[in-house]
PDB file of C-alpha atoms in Angstrom:
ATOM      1  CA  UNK A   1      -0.597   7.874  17.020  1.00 65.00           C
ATOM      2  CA  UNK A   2       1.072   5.673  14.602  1.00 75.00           C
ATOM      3  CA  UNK A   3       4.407   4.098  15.177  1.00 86.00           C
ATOM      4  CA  UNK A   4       7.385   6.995  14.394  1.00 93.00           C
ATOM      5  CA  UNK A   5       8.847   7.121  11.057  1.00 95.00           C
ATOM      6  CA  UNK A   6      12.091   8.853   9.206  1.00 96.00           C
ATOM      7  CA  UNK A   7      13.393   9.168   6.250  1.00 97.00           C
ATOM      8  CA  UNK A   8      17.766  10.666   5.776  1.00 97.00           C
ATOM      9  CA  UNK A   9      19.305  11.160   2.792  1.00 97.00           C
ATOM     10  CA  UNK A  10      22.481   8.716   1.397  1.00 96.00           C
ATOM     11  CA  UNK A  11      25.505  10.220  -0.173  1.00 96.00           C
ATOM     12  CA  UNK A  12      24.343   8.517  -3.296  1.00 94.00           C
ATOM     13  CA  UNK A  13      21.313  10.791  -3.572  1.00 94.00           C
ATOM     14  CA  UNK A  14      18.882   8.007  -2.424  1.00 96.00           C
ATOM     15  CA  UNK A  15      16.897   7.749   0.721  1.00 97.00           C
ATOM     16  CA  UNK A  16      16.372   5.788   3.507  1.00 97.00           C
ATOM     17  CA  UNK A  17      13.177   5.181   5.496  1.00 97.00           C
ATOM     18  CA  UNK A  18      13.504   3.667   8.863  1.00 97.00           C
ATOM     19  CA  UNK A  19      10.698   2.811  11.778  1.00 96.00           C
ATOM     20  CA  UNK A  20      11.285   2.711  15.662  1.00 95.00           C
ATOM     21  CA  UNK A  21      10.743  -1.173  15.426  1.00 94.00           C
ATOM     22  CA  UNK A  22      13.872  -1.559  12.666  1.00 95.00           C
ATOM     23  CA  UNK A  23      11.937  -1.766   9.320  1.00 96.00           C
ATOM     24  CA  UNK A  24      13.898  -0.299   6.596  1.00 96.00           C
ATOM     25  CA  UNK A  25      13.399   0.401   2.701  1.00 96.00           C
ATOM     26  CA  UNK A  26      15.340   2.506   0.144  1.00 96.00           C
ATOM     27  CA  UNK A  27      13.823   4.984  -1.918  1.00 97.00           C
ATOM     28  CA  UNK A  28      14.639   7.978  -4.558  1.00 96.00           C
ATOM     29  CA  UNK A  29      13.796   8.903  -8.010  1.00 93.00           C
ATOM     30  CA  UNK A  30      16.388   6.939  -9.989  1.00 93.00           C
ATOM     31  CA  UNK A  31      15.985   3.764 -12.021  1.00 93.00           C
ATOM     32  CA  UNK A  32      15.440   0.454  -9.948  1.00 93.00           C
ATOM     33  CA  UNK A  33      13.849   2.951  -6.839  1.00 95.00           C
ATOM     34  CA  UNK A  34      10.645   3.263  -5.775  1.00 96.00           C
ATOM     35  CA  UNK A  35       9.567   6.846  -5.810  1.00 95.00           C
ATOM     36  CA  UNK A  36       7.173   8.456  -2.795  1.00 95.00           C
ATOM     37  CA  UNK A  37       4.237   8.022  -5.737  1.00 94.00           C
ATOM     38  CA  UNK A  38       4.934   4.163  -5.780  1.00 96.00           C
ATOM     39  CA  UNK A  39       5.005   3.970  -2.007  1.00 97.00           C
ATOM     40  CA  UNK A  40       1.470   4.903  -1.785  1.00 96.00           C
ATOM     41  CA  UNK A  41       0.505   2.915  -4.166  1.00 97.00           C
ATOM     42  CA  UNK A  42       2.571  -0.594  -2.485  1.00 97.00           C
ATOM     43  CA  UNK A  43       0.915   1.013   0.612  1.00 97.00           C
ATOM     44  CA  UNK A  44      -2.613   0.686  -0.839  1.00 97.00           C
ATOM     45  CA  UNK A  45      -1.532  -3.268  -2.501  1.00 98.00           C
ATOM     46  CA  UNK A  46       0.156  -3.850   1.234  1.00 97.00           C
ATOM     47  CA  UNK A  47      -2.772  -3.059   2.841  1.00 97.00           C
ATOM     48  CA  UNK A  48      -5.345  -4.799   0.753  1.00 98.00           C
ATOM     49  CA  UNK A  49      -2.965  -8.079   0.695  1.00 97.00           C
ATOM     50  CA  UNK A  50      -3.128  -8.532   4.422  1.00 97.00           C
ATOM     51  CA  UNK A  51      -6.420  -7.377   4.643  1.00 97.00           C
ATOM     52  CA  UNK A  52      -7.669 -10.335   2.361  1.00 97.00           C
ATOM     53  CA  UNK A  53      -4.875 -12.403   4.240  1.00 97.00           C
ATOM     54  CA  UNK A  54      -7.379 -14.467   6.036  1.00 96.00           C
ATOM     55  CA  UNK A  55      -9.972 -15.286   4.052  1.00 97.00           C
ATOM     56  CA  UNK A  56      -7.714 -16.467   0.941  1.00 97.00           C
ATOM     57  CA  UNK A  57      -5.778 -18.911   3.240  1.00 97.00           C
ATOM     58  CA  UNK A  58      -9.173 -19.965   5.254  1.00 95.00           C
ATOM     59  CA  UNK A  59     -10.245 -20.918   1.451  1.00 95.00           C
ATOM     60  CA  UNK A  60      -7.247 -21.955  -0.095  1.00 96.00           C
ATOM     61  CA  UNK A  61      -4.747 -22.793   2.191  1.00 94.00           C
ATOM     62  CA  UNK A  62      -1.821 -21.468   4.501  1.00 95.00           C
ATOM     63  CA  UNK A  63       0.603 -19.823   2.319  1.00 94.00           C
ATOM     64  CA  UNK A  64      -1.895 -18.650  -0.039  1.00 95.00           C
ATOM     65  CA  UNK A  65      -2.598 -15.080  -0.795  1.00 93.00           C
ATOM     66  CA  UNK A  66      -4.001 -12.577  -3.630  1.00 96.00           C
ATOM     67  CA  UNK A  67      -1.722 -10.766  -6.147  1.00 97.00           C
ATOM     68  CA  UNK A  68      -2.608  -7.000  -6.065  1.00 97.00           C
ATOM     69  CA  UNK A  69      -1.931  -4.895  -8.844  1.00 97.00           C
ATOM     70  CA  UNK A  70      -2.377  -0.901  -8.257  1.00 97.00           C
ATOM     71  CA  UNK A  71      -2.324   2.405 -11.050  1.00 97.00           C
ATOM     72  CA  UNK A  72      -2.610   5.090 -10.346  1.00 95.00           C
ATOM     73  CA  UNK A  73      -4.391   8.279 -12.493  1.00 96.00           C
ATOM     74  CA  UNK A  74      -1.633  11.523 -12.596  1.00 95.00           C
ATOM     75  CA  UNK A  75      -2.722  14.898 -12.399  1.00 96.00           C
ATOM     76  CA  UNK A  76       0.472  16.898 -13.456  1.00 96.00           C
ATOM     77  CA  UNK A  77      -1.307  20.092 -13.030  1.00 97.00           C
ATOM     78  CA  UNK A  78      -1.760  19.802  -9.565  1.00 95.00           C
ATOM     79  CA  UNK A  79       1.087  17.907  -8.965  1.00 94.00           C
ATOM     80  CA  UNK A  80      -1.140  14.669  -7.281  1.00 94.00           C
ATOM     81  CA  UNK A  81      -2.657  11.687  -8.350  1.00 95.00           C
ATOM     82  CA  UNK A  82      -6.626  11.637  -8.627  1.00 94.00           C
ATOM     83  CA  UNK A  83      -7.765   8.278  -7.946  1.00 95.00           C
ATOM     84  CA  UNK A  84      -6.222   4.475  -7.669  1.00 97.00           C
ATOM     85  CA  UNK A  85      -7.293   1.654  -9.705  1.00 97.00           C
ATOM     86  CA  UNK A  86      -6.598  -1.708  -7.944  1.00 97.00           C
ATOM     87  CA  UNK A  87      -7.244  -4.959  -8.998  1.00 97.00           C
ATOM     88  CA  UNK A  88      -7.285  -8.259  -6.716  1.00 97.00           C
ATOM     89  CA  UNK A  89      -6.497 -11.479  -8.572  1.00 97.00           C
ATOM     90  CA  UNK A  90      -6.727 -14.839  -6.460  1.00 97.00           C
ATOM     91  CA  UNK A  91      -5.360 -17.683  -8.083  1.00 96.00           C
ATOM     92  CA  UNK A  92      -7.688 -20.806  -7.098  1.00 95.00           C
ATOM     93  CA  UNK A  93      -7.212 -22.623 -10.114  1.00 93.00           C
ATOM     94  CA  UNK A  94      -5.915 -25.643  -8.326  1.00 91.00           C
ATOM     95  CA  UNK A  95      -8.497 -25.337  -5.648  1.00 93.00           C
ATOM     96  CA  UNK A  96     -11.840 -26.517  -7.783  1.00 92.00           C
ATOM     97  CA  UNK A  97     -13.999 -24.170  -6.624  1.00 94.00           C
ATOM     98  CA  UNK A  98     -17.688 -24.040  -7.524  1.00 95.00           C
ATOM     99  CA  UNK A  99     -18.892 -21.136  -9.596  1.00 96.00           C
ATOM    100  CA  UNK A 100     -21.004 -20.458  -6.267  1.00 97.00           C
ATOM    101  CA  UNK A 101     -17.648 -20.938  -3.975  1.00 96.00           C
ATOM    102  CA  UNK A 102     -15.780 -18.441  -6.300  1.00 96.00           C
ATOM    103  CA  UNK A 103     -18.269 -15.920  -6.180  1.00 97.00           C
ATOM    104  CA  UNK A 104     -18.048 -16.385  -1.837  1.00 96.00           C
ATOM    105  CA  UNK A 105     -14.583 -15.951  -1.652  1.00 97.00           C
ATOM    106  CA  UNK A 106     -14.603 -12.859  -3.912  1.00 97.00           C
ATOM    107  CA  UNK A 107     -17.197 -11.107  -1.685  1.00 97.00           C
ATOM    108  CA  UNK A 108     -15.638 -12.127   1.641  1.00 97.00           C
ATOM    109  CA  UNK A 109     -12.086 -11.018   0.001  1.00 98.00           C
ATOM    110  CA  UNK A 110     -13.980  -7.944  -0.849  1.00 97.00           C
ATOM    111  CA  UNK A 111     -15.243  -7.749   2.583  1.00 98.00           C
ATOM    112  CA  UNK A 112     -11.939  -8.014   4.414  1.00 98.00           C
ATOM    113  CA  UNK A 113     -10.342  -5.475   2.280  1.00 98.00           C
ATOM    114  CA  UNK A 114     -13.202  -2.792   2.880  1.00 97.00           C
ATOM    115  CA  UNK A 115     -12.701  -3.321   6.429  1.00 97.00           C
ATOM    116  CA  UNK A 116      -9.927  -3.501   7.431  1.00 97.00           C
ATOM    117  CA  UNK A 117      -7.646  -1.868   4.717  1.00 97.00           C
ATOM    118  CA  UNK A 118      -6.564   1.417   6.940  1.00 95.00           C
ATOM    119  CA  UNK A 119      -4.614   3.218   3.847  1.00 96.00           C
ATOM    120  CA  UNK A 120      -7.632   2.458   1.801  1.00 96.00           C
ATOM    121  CA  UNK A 121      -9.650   4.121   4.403  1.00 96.00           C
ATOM    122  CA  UNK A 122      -7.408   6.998   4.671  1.00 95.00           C
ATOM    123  CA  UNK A 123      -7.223   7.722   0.559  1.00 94.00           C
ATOM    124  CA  UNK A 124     -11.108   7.267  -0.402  1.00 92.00           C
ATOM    125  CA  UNK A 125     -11.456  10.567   2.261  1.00 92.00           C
ATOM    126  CA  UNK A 126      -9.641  14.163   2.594  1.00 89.00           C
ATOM    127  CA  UNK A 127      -6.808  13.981   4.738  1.00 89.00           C
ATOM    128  CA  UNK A 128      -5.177  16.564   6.177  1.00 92.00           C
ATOM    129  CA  UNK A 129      -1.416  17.292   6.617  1.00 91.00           C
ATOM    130  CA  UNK A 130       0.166  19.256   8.975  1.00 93.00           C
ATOM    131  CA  UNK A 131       3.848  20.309   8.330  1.00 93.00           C
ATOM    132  CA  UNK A 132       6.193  22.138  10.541  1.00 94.00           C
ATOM    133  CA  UNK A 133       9.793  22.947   9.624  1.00 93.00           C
ATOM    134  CA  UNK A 134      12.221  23.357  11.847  1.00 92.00           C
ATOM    135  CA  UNK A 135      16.093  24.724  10.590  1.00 91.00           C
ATOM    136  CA  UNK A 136      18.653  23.789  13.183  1.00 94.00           C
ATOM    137  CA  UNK A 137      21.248  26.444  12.872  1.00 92.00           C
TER     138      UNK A 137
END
């Protein structure tokens, strides 16, 4: 089991999600809020950042690390979104890389990411969710 999340609702009509181990972020649907649709997809750039973590900074330096950029395809119909489009972009223009090194980093950035990248992993299959609701009266 995953570490225990929650999520409780603000006067202001926003939201707050908190973890057992004291992470915190705000959420809703207004302007300047991320919305539950852009959590999965900075779930999906969060995951595939520290999964290529390692091997940008073993190439490039401590400190280093890939800008991720993730869309997302809407279905309104059904109310979901149909498929993720995420694009990786390493800046190693101050690096001078070889054609040859480029193409090495790209594949072992690609590597780490289809490893290790556990919300990747859980979108590309069908994942069930189980609900229960309980009314405290």
């Amino acid at each position: 089991m995953g570490k225990r999340l929650w999520v409780e609702r603000n006067k202001d009509g926003s939201w707050d999600a908190f973890s057992d181990d004291g992470a915190h972020i705000k959420f809703g649907k207004d302007r300047g809020q991320f919305t539950p649709g852009d959590l999965m997809k900075v779930a999906l750039a969060g995951c595939a950042a520290l999964s290529s973590q390692f091997a940008v900074e073993h190439a490039l330096g401590e400190g280093k690390g890939a800008k991720i950029v993730v869309d997302g395809t809407y279905d309104p119909e059904n109310d979901a979104y149909t498929g993720f489009d995420e694009q990786v972009v390493v800046d190693a223009s101050d690096a001078g890389l070889s054609e040859e090194d480029a193409e090495k980093l790209k594949e072992r950035v690609t590597r780490h990411i289809d490893k290790a990248c556990t919300v990747k992993h859980t979108y590309v299959q069908e994942t069930p969710v189980r609900m229960n609701v309980t009314i405290k009266h």
